[in-house]
Amino acid sequence: MKEKTARFKAVDILLLCLMVLPILVGIALKVLLIPAADGIEITGAHIFFTLKLPLWDLPITEAQVNSWLVMCSALFLCLYLTHGITAGVKTRRQGVAEWIVEKTEGLVDENMGDYFKSFGPFIAAILCLSAFSSLVTLVGLYPPTSDINIVGGWAILVFILITYYKMKCGPWHYVKSFAEPVAFLLPLNLVGEIATPVSMAFRHYGNVLSGSIIATLVAAGLQGVSHMVLAWLPGKLAEFPLLQIGLPAILSAYFDVFSGCLQAFIFAMLTMLYVAGAFSPEDYEKRKAKKKAKKAKAQ
């Protein structure tokens, strides 16, 4: 029993180390490969290197690398939470894991219905990836959600799911939906279909990026005001950033923590509403009944 307990603890420690390691790798890459900026510098993700491909070159950016690091860290967090789960005795981590599953399944059931009960893991993955991608800015890393390419990829994936569930009722049902409720709305419905992933991507990306820019500008502005107020003091005391104490941390708590988690929740909610709204259970059952009757007639 003691040997088993020691092994269990060793696996726990290993999973915790592997959970933190990707974040440490991201910090090391930033320190070693990204030159320090002089003053305020608001730019996009740093390009580490570019892969030469036949059609077009593929730049490997800071946002892409950090996104993969977040996924690795989230993976080992999930393994840690589910390590040693039993049907009998419950631990704190098992309670946390069960709470996450119950809340996610309840959210899916409330917004998507019984047909989409299996969507729980997908929605949990969206919430986890989006929230953690915004929260990495707390340790000085570039948040992947500040890159339109990352968030745009998520939106395209959601758009593929929307189209798939629209097509489950039949190709003709999908085409006919563009002319509803009246035929002359066809151009507007087509524009609305294309605008769905665009609006999802820009809403998430714009809110996270604007928060980072505002926090940076406010911190820089407070530094300048501090120098003006303390200019009468001698030596290094005049350069002390007095007004930067406290307020930037409060702004970071709002823009990085609250706003980042809020945008993750909104993106997940829009995913559930768009996918569930694209599917008509009644039309799907009618199509299944017709196919079944046709098959029985043929036999």
XYZ file of C-alpha atoms in Angstrom:
299
model
C 0.000 0.000 0.000
C 2.847 2.341 0.893
C 4.581 1.566 -2.399
C 1.359 2.254 -4.295
C 0.827 5.524 -2.408
C 4.383 6.628 -3.158
C 3.904 5.835 -6.841
C 0.593 7.724 -6.865
C 2.255 10.802 -5.353
C 5.142 10.555 -7.809
C 2.716 10.555 -10.750
C 0.931 13.543 -9.215
C 4.174 15.499 -8.944
C 5.137 14.525 -12.488
C 1.783 15.735 -13.868
C 2.077 19.033 -11.974
C 5.588 19.565 -13.333
C 4.457 18.760 -16.871
C 1.560 21.201 -16.424
C 3.898 24.064 -15.478
C 6.703 23.129 -17.897
C 5.027 24.448 -21.102
C 4.535 27.881 -19.494
C 8.197 27.936 -18.412
C 9.200 26.981 -21.963
C 7.131 29.886 -23.307
C 8.806 32.322 -20.896
C 12.254 30.991 -21.842
C 11.514 31.366 -25.563
C 10.375 34.938 -25.029
C 13.492 35.852 -23.036
C 15.917 34.169 -25.448
C 14.364 34.897 -28.857
C 12.399 38.141 -28.542
C 14.470 41.334 -28.158
C 13.512 43.664 -25.322
C 11.535 46.726 -26.388
C 12.558 50.298 -25.622
C 9.515 52.077 -24.218
C 6.008 51.311 -25.449
C 5.782 48.784 -28.248
C 2.410 47.393 -29.341
C 2.917 44.900 -32.139
C 1.537 41.585 -33.291
C 2.935 38.177 -32.433
C 6.683 37.781 -32.937
C 7.685 35.490 -35.832
C 10.180 32.888 -34.606
C 10.943 31.377 -38.030
C 9.333 30.701 -41.404
C 8.824 27.318 -43.044
C 9.422 27.310 -46.800
C 6.517 25.529 -48.497
C 5.711 25.003 -52.219
C 2.565 27.194 -52.351
C 3.333 29.825 -49.704
C 5.585 30.217 -46.703
C 4.283 29.358 -43.234
C 5.439 31.707 -40.447
C 5.652 30.127 -36.997
C 4.615 32.898 -34.623
C 4.619 33.494 -30.905
C 0.824 33.118 -30.860
C 0.951 29.666 -32.497
C 3.667 28.418 -30.146
C 1.890 29.774 -27.061
C -1.376 28.216 -28.214
C 0.258 24.775 -28.372
C 1.905 25.353 -24.988
C -1.489 26.235 -23.482
C -2.998 23.054 -24.952
C -0.196 20.944 -23.494
C -0.569 22.585 -20.094
C -4.371 22.090 -20.179
C -3.902 18.437 -21.139
C -1.720 17.699 -18.106
C -4.116 19.678 -15.888
C -6.942 17.382 -17.022
C -4.787 14.311 -16.413
C -3.980 15.589 -12.933
C -7.645 16.240 -12.088
C -8.706 12.801 -13.301
C -5.787 10.874 -11.824
C -7.034 8.367 -9.266
C -10.753 8.984 -9.772
C -12.845 6.256 -8.116
C -16.539 5.555 -7.699
C -16.267 5.479 -3.924
C -14.038 7.853 -1.946
C -13.970 11.378 -3.358
C -11.013 13.725 -3.179
C -10.914 17.489 -3.656
C -9.599 17.213 -7.184
C -12.274 14.658 -8.042
C -14.866 17.095 -6.715
C -13.419 19.842 -8.929
C -13.407 17.541 -11.970
C -16.999 16.434 -11.344
C -18.101 20.044 -10.827
C -16.582 21.054 -14.185
C -18.287 18.147 -15.958
C -21.658 18.788 -14.292
C -21.620 22.523 -15.025
C -20.579 22.017 -18.638
C -23.180 19.325 -19.253
C -25.822 21.504 -17.622
C -24.817 24.426 -19.851
C -25.008 22.261 -22.964
C -28.327 20.722 -21.970
C -29.851 24.139 -21.231
C -28.721 25.791 -24.466
C -28.572 22.940 -26.976
C -31.080 20.294 -25.899
C -30.948 16.517 -25.538
C -29.682 15.845 -29.062
C -26.371 17.606 -28.336
C -25.577 15.990 -24.980
C -22.279 14.685 -26.372
C -21.090 18.269 -26.995
C -19.986 18.682 -23.363
C -16.275 17.855 -23.913
C -16.097 20.119 -26.974
C -17.595 23.101 -25.128
C -15.364 22.446 -22.105
C -12.332 22.414 -24.426
C -13.369 25.758 -25.960
C -13.825 27.334 -22.522
C -10.522 25.970 -21.219
C -8.432 26.857 -24.269
C -9.890 30.323 -24.681
C -9.680 31.278 -20.998
C -6.140 29.972 -20.482
C -4.985 31.558 -23.751
C -6.027 34.936 -22.356
C -4.686 34.288 -18.845
C -1.107 33.541 -19.991
C -0.600 37.295 -20.265
C -0.437 37.299 -16.428
C 2.989 35.628 -16.688
C 4.163 37.935 -19.466
C 3.394 35.725 -22.471
C 1.678 36.911 -25.632
C -1.980 35.785 -25.429
C -2.971 33.652 -28.459
C -6.451 35.208 -28.297
C -4.837 38.518 -29.355
C -4.033 36.963 -32.751
C -6.851 36.963 -35.304
C -5.365 33.865 -36.978
C -5.819 31.758 -33.838
C -9.336 32.920 -33.015
C -10.241 32.848 -36.713
C -9.282 29.166 -36.826
C -11.645 28.445 -33.936
C -14.439 30.363 -35.674
C -13.913 28.423 -38.928
C -14.152 25.147 -36.996
C -17.447 26.292 -35.457
C -18.690 27.359 -38.907
C -17.934 23.869 -40.262
C -19.993 22.376 -37.421
C -22.866 24.781 -38.136
C -22.869 23.822 -41.821
C -22.638 20.110 -40.971
C -25.729 20.204 -38.763
C -27.623 22.247 -41.329
C -26.771 19.618 -43.959
C -28.029 16.765 -41.731
C -31.569 17.722 -42.737
C -30.623 17.350 -46.402
C -28.826 19.492 -49.018
C -32.105 20.888 -50.339
C -33.159 21.913 -46.824
C -29.830 23.733 -46.453
C -30.176 25.578 -49.772
C -33.824 26.405 -49.100
C -32.981 27.950 -45.732
C -31.282 30.888 -47.500
C -34.645 31.919 -49.006
C -36.512 31.957 -45.683
C -38.763 33.565 -44.615
C -39.083 35.196 -48.066
C -37.041 34.690 -51.243
C -35.845 38.284 -51.669
C -33.847 37.945 -48.426
C -31.497 35.467 -50.154
C -28.581 37.971 -50.523
C -28.867 39.063 -46.881
C -29.005 35.463 -45.667
C -25.876 34.624 -47.674
C -24.048 37.601 -46.176
C -25.264 36.592 -42.712
C -23.960 33.049 -43.224
C -20.484 34.325 -44.090
C -20.597 36.954 -41.338
C -21.116 34.362 -38.594
C -17.489 33.143 -38.281
C -16.154 36.636 -39.043
C -18.161 38.235 -36.238
C -17.245 35.472 -33.768
C -13.536 35.845 -34.512
C -13.394 39.640 -34.460
C -15.538 39.922 -31.320
C -13.220 37.671 -29.324
C -9.988 38.963 -30.840
C -10.972 42.628 -30.622
C -12.023 42.538 -26.972
C -8.881 40.753 -25.788
C -6.510 42.878 -27.898
C -8.155 46.174 -26.945
C -7.892 45.272 -23.258
C -4.153 44.598 -23.601
C -3.600 47.875 -25.468
C -5.584 49.936 -22.950
C -3.722 48.404 -19.986
C -0.343 49.079 -21.666
C -1.173 52.687 -22.547
C -2.519 53.443 -19.062
C 0.593 51.967 -17.421
C 2.862 54.012 -19.706
C 0.807 57.147 -19.096
C 0.989 56.721 -15.327
C 4.758 56.368 -15.581
C 4.984 59.716 -17.390
C 2.702 61.413 -14.861
C 4.794 59.999 -12.005
C 7.943 61.548 -13.495
C 6.171 64.914 -13.806
C 4.852 64.864 -10.233
C 8.148 63.722 -8.701
C 10.433 65.805 -10.931
C 11.394 68.040 -7.972
C 12.973 65.107 -6.095
C 16.732 64.516 -6.433
C 18.388 61.677 -8.360
C 16.647 58.358 -8.874
C 13.730 59.356 -6.660
C 12.377 61.480 -9.524
C 12.151 58.326 -11.686
C 10.211 56.280 -9.120
C 6.946 55.089 -10.799
C 4.714 55.983 -7.858
C 1.413 56.121 -9.757
C 2.083 52.740 -11.386
C 1.591 51.029 -8.038
C -1.809 49.390 -7.765
C -3.859 50.735 -10.695
C -2.160 48.680 -13.469
C -2.688 45.567 -11.357
C -6.400 46.384 -11.021
C -6.665 46.943 -14.781
C -4.845 43.664 -15.382
C -7.283 41.869 -13.083
C -10.162 43.208 -15.171
C -8.796 42.976 -18.726
C -6.713 39.819 -18.313
C -8.786 37.786 -15.855
C -12.408 38.930 -15.910
C -12.592 40.042 -19.543
C -10.604 37.028 -20.796
C -12.859 34.552 -18.996
C -15.951 36.499 -20.073
C -14.934 36.360 -23.736
C -14.303 32.611 -23.420
C -17.813 32.162 -22.019
C -19.350 34.320 -24.776
C -17.515 32.391 -27.514
C -18.713 29.081 -26.045
C -22.288 30.381 -25.729
C -22.314 31.585 -29.346
C -20.959 28.206 -30.443
C -23.777 26.381 -28.661
C -26.504 28.728 -29.897
C -25.327 28.774 -33.523
C -24.857 24.998 -33.755
C -28.137 24.172 -31.998
C -29.996 26.823 -34.003
C -28.688 25.373 -37.268
C -30.260 21.982 -36.602
C -33.990 21.234 -36.880
C -34.859 17.980 -35.033
C -38.314 17.844 -36.643
C -36.967 18.121 -40.193
C -34.231 15.630 -39.377
C -36.748 13.072 -38.087
C -38.922 13.593 -41.180
C -35.924 12.967 -43.418
C -35.024 9.817 -41.474
C -38.619 8.578 -41.754
C -38.665 9.189 -45.517
C -35.358 7.359 -45.992
C -36.592 4.482 -43.856
C -39.865 4.236 -45.800
C -37.999 4.397 -49.111
C -35.655 1.635 -47.995
C -38.538 -0.548 -46.815
C -40.341 -0.017 -50.126
C -37.248 -0.991 -52.086
C -36.910 -4.208 -50.075
